Amino acid sequence: MIKHDFLIIGSGLAGLTYALKVAKRFPDKSLAVVTKAAANESNTKYAQGGMAVVIDTVTDSYEQHIEDTLKAGDGLCDRDIVEMVVREAPDRLNELLSWGAEFDKNTLGGFDLGREGGHSQNRIVHHKDITGFELEETLLSQVSQCKNIKLLSHHFAVDLITNHHIKEWKGKHDNQCYGAYVLDEKTGKIETYLSKIVLLASGGIGQVYQNTTNPKVATGDGVAMAYRAKASIQHMEFVQFHPTALYDTRPGQTFLISEAVRGFGALLRNKAGALFMETYDERKELASRDIVSRAIDSELKKSGDEHVYLDCRHLEPTSFENHFPNILQKCKELGIDWKKDMIPVVPAAHYLCGGILTDEFGQTQIANLFACGECACTGLHGANRLASNSLLEALIFAHRCYEKSSELIHQKDKIVNVLDWSEAGTTNPKELILITHNRKEVQAIMSNYVGIVRSDQRLNRAMNRLKVLYEETEDLYKKTKISPQLSELRNLITIAYLIVKQSQARTENRGGFYKEG
Ligand code: SIN
């Protein structure tokens, strides 16, 4: 058994920020950050747009950012949480700056503030079009200087350890988290990690769909583990589809064309070359994401086309190229000359607005288990996340989790007798291809039946098909030694099930959720 004071699952912005703060405050305590791929592989790394913060209270105000967030969330945000996040944003930005993060400046030396859908003002601080990459690198560099943090890449958290894994547990006391079972991918061994405090910062779920802006690692592991541990999981029906992923016929991670490009003045046209957003919303290209994605979906259904276009040809070249070098490089690689050609785009799964229910300090319903970042449902996003509120949410809640867990760490250790992981009755898998097939099937079911526009009939179909996959996979799980592939498949099936079940239960359309009558 391996013992730490703090166990952090995930190495994106939320997990690393929390780890850094805790490590600095408690130099005598030990922390492990476990992450299933390379240390920098996370949704954070691919975030392009930036972070929404009210900087200039003459042209902007906290009230406007609060109202924009509430409007996007379509009546389901928690107003207190929204107010807290918006008002604490400048402090968190200053902290990032003190750690060395760099954001673009304008000619007057102030921040170059970008704009995205649903924002009534320019308020997005950004590092070119690779803001997430800049933050990830900054945090990794800070964390590497902390001697009390063990950053363990290629370590896959398989399940949380709760009361159910304690030998003498009689089902009497409230559920508590004691650590996690973690697969060391190099040795193939599942180790028991015990920890007083556990933070889930395991990111998103995009891989449950065929086309997603999320990397391969985004398989909803944290949400699925928390669900198995009996934490409350909410708002799973609110999957946000980004309106403009680069059109690509190959399934997998699709390249994002940041909403900030529309904020810069790019226009959406259908294949016939006509502008269409005006007929859907008076804010046109800068309506909130749910509205723009549905508008594109409706255009595609009407025309039978496979994509629409993002037209940038009229934009001022110097500043456009300066702001979006990464996106324009990608277009160039694909032979798209943005000055002459329009960029083909389609909506793709992008962000989970729901997740593990937490309070204002990131505490879940399981004692000593915290969650923050995309895997958490904090009340900020409601039915639809406002653009560039997610990096902000990760920072704010990492800080709040840190504050609360700094109090809890002083609790006396409960002596418990935790069961080790048992592999009894399992054998090495003969082939992994069945797992690959089932993963593809889950993605096809979700893309065909649980996309931007849903119906009860399609949801029922999805549920029936998922049941078959669930039974097959559980059978495999009972007989086979755990591998990351098998674990991810189980987690994806759980995520798909939760999205379908919570979509079936929702009777009114809100924000990013739309079910036909
Ligand atoms: C984007 O750059 O369009 C994505 C930003 C976000 O998801 O908030």
Short mmCIF file of N, CA, C and O and ligand atoms in Angstrom, two decimals, residues 46-51 116-117 119 124 129 131 213 240 242-244 256-262 289 324 327 350-351 385-391, ligand 1:
data_model
loop_
_atom_site.label_atom_id
_atom_site.label_comp_id
_atom_site.label_asym_id
_atom_site.label_seq_id
_atom_site.Cartn_x
_atom_site.Cartn_y
_atom_site.Cartn_z
N TYR A 46 -5.58 21.69 -24.89
CA TYR A 46 -6.18 22.01 -26.19
C TYR A 46 -7.11 23.23 -26.14
O TYR A 46 -7.72 23.57 -27.14
N ALA A 47 -7.23 23.84 -24.95
CA ALA A 47 -8.13 25.01 -24.86
C ALA A 47 -7.51 26.16 -25.63
O ALA A 47 -6.36 26.52 -25.40
N GLN A 48 -8.27 26.70 -26.53
CA GLN A 48 -7.71 27.74 -27.40
C GLN A 48 -8.09 29.14 -26.93
O GLN A 48 -7.24 30.00 -26.71
N GLY A 49 -9.39 29.36 -26.75
CA GLY A 49 -9.94 30.71 -26.58
C GLY A 49 -9.29 31.52 -25.49
O GLY A 49 -8.63 32.53 -25.73
N GLY A 50 -9.44 31.10 -24.24
CA GLY A 50 -8.85 31.84 -23.13
C GLY A 50 -9.68 31.76 -21.88
O GLY A 50 -10.39 30.78 -21.66
N MET A 51 -9.57 32.81 -21.08
CA MET A 51 -10.25 32.80 -19.78
C MET A 51 -11.00 34.12 -19.61
O MET A 51 -10.42 35.21 -19.78
N GLU A 116 -16.09 36.10 -27.26
CA GLU A 116 -16.66 34.85 -27.79
C GLU A 116 -18.17 34.89 -27.62
O GLU A 116 -18.72 35.82 -27.03
N GLY A 117 -18.84 33.85 -28.15
CA GLY A 117 -20.30 33.81 -28.14
C GLY A 117 -20.89 33.99 -26.75
O GLY A 117 -20.37 33.43 -25.78
N HIS A 119 -20.96 36.59 -24.85
CA HIS A 119 -20.36 37.66 -24.03
C HIS A 119 -20.80 39.02 -24.56
O HIS A 119 -20.74 39.27 -25.77
N ILE A 124 -11.90 38.38 -22.64
CA ILE A 124 -11.20 37.09 -22.59
C ILE A 124 -9.70 37.28 -22.72
O ILE A 124 -9.20 37.72 -23.78
N ASP A 129 -3.71 31.69 -29.70
CA ASP A 129 -4.84 30.75 -29.71
C ASP A 129 -4.44 29.43 -29.07
O ASP A 129 -4.96 28.38 -29.42
N THR A 131 -4.06 29.17 -25.39
CA THR A 131 -4.07 29.57 -23.98
C THR A 131 -3.90 28.37 -23.05
O THR A 131 -3.14 28.42 -22.08
N THR A 213 -13.85 17.61 -29.95
CA THR A 213 -12.65 18.45 -29.87
C THR A 213 -11.71 17.94 -28.78
O THR A 213 -10.61 18.44 -28.64
N GLN A 240 -22.15 19.99 -24.20
CA GLN A 240 -22.04 21.15 -25.09
C GLN A 240 -21.33 20.76 -26.39
O GLN A 240 -20.26 20.16 -26.36
N HIS A 242 -19.50 22.15 -29.62
CA HIS A 242 -18.87 23.38 -30.13
C HIS A 242 -19.30 23.56 -31.58
O HIS A 242 -19.24 22.61 -32.36
N PRO A 243 -19.71 24.77 -31.96
CA PRO A 243 -20.24 24.94 -33.33
C PRO A 243 -19.19 24.72 -34.41
O PRO A 243 -19.53 24.28 -35.52
N THR A 244 -17.94 25.03 -34.14
CA THR A 244 -16.98 25.06 -35.25
C THR A 244 -15.74 24.21 -35.01
O THR A 244 -14.69 24.72 -34.63
N LEU A 256 -10.18 22.07 -33.24
CA LEU A 256 -11.11 23.15 -32.89
C LEU A 256 -10.76 24.43 -33.64
O LEU A 256 -9.58 24.78 -33.77
N ILE A 257 -11.80 25.11 -34.12
CA ILE A 257 -11.59 26.47 -34.62
C ILE A 257 -12.26 27.37 -33.59
O ILE A 257 -13.48 27.47 -33.51
N SER A 258 -11.43 28.02 -32.80
CA SER A 258 -11.91 28.74 -31.62
C SER A 258 -13.06 29.70 -31.94
O SER A 258 -13.09 30.34 -33.00
N GLU A 259 -13.96 29.78 -30.96
CA GLU A 259 -15.06 30.74 -31.07
C GLU A 259 -14.53 32.18 -31.14
O GLU A 259 -15.21 33.08 -31.63
N ALA A 260 -13.31 32.34 -30.64
CA ALA A 260 -12.70 33.68 -30.68
C ALA A 260 -12.51 34.14 -32.13
O ALA A 260 -12.43 35.34 -32.40
N VAL A 261 -12.49 33.19 -33.07
CA VAL A 261 -12.38 33.56 -34.49
C VAL A 261 -13.67 34.28 -34.92
O VAL A 261 -13.63 35.29 -35.62
N ARG A 262 -14.80 33.76 -34.45
CA ARG A 262 -16.06 34.49 -34.72
C ARG A 262 -16.09 35.79 -33.93
O ARG A 262 -16.62 36.80 -34.40
N ARG A 289 -23.27 29.24 -27.69
CA ARG A 289 -22.90 28.04 -28.46
C ARG A 289 -24.04 27.10 -28.79
O ARG A 289 -24.08 26.51 -29.85
N PHE A 324 -4.18 34.24 -34.20
CA PHE A 324 -4.55 32.82 -34.40
C PHE A 324 -3.50 32.02 -35.18
O PHE A 324 -3.85 31.33 -36.16
N ILE A 327 -4.22 28.02 -35.39
CA ILE A 327 -5.35 27.63 -36.23
C ILE A 327 -4.99 27.83 -37.71
O ILE A 327 -5.26 26.96 -38.56
N HIS A 350 -17.90 18.87 -27.15
CA HIS A 350 -16.82 19.74 -26.68
C HIS A 350 -16.67 19.73 -25.16
O HIS A 350 -15.56 19.67 -24.65
N TYR A 351 -17.80 19.80 -24.44
CA TYR A 351 -17.67 20.05 -23.00
C TYR A 351 -18.88 19.48 -22.25
O TYR A 351 -20.02 19.60 -22.70
N ARG A 385 -22.65 26.12 -20.84
CA ARG A 385 -21.51 26.92 -20.34
C ARG A 385 -21.22 28.11 -21.24
O ARG A 385 -21.18 27.99 -22.47
N LEU A 386 -21.02 29.24 -20.62
CA LEU A 386 -20.58 30.42 -21.37
C LEU A 386 -19.13 30.21 -21.79
O LEU A 386 -18.30 29.73 -21.00
N ALA A 387 -18.81 30.58 -23.03
CA ALA A 387 -17.45 30.39 -23.56
C ALA A 387 -16.40 30.97 -22.62
O ALA A 387 -16.61 32.02 -22.00
N SER A 388 -15.29 30.27 -22.51
CA SER A 388 -14.13 30.70 -21.72
C SER A 388 -14.41 30.85 -20.23
O SER A 388 -13.67 31.52 -19.52
N ASN A 389 -15.47 30.21 -19.76
CA ASN A 389 -15.71 30.14 -18.32
C ASN A 389 -15.12 28.86 -17.71
O ASN A 389 -15.19 28.69 -16.49
N SER A 390 -14.56 27.97 -18.55
CA SER A 390 -14.16 26.68 -17.96
C SER A 390 -12.76 26.72 -17.34
O SER A 390 -12.55 26.16 -16.25
N LEU A 391 -11.80 27.38 -17.99
CA LEU A 391 -10.48 27.49 -17.35
C LEU A 391 -10.65 28.27 -16.04
O LEU A 391 -10.03 27.95 -15.02
C1 SIN B 1 -12.95 28.07 -28.02
O1 SIN B 1 -11.84 28.57 -28.11
O2 SIN B 1 -13.84 28.26 -28.83
C2 SIN B 1 -13.23 27.19 -26.86
C3 SIN B 1 -13.25 27.97 -25.64
C4 SIN B 1 -14.19 27.34 -24.66
O3 SIN B 1 -14.58 26.20 -24.83
O4 SIN B 1 -14.57 28.04 -23.74
#
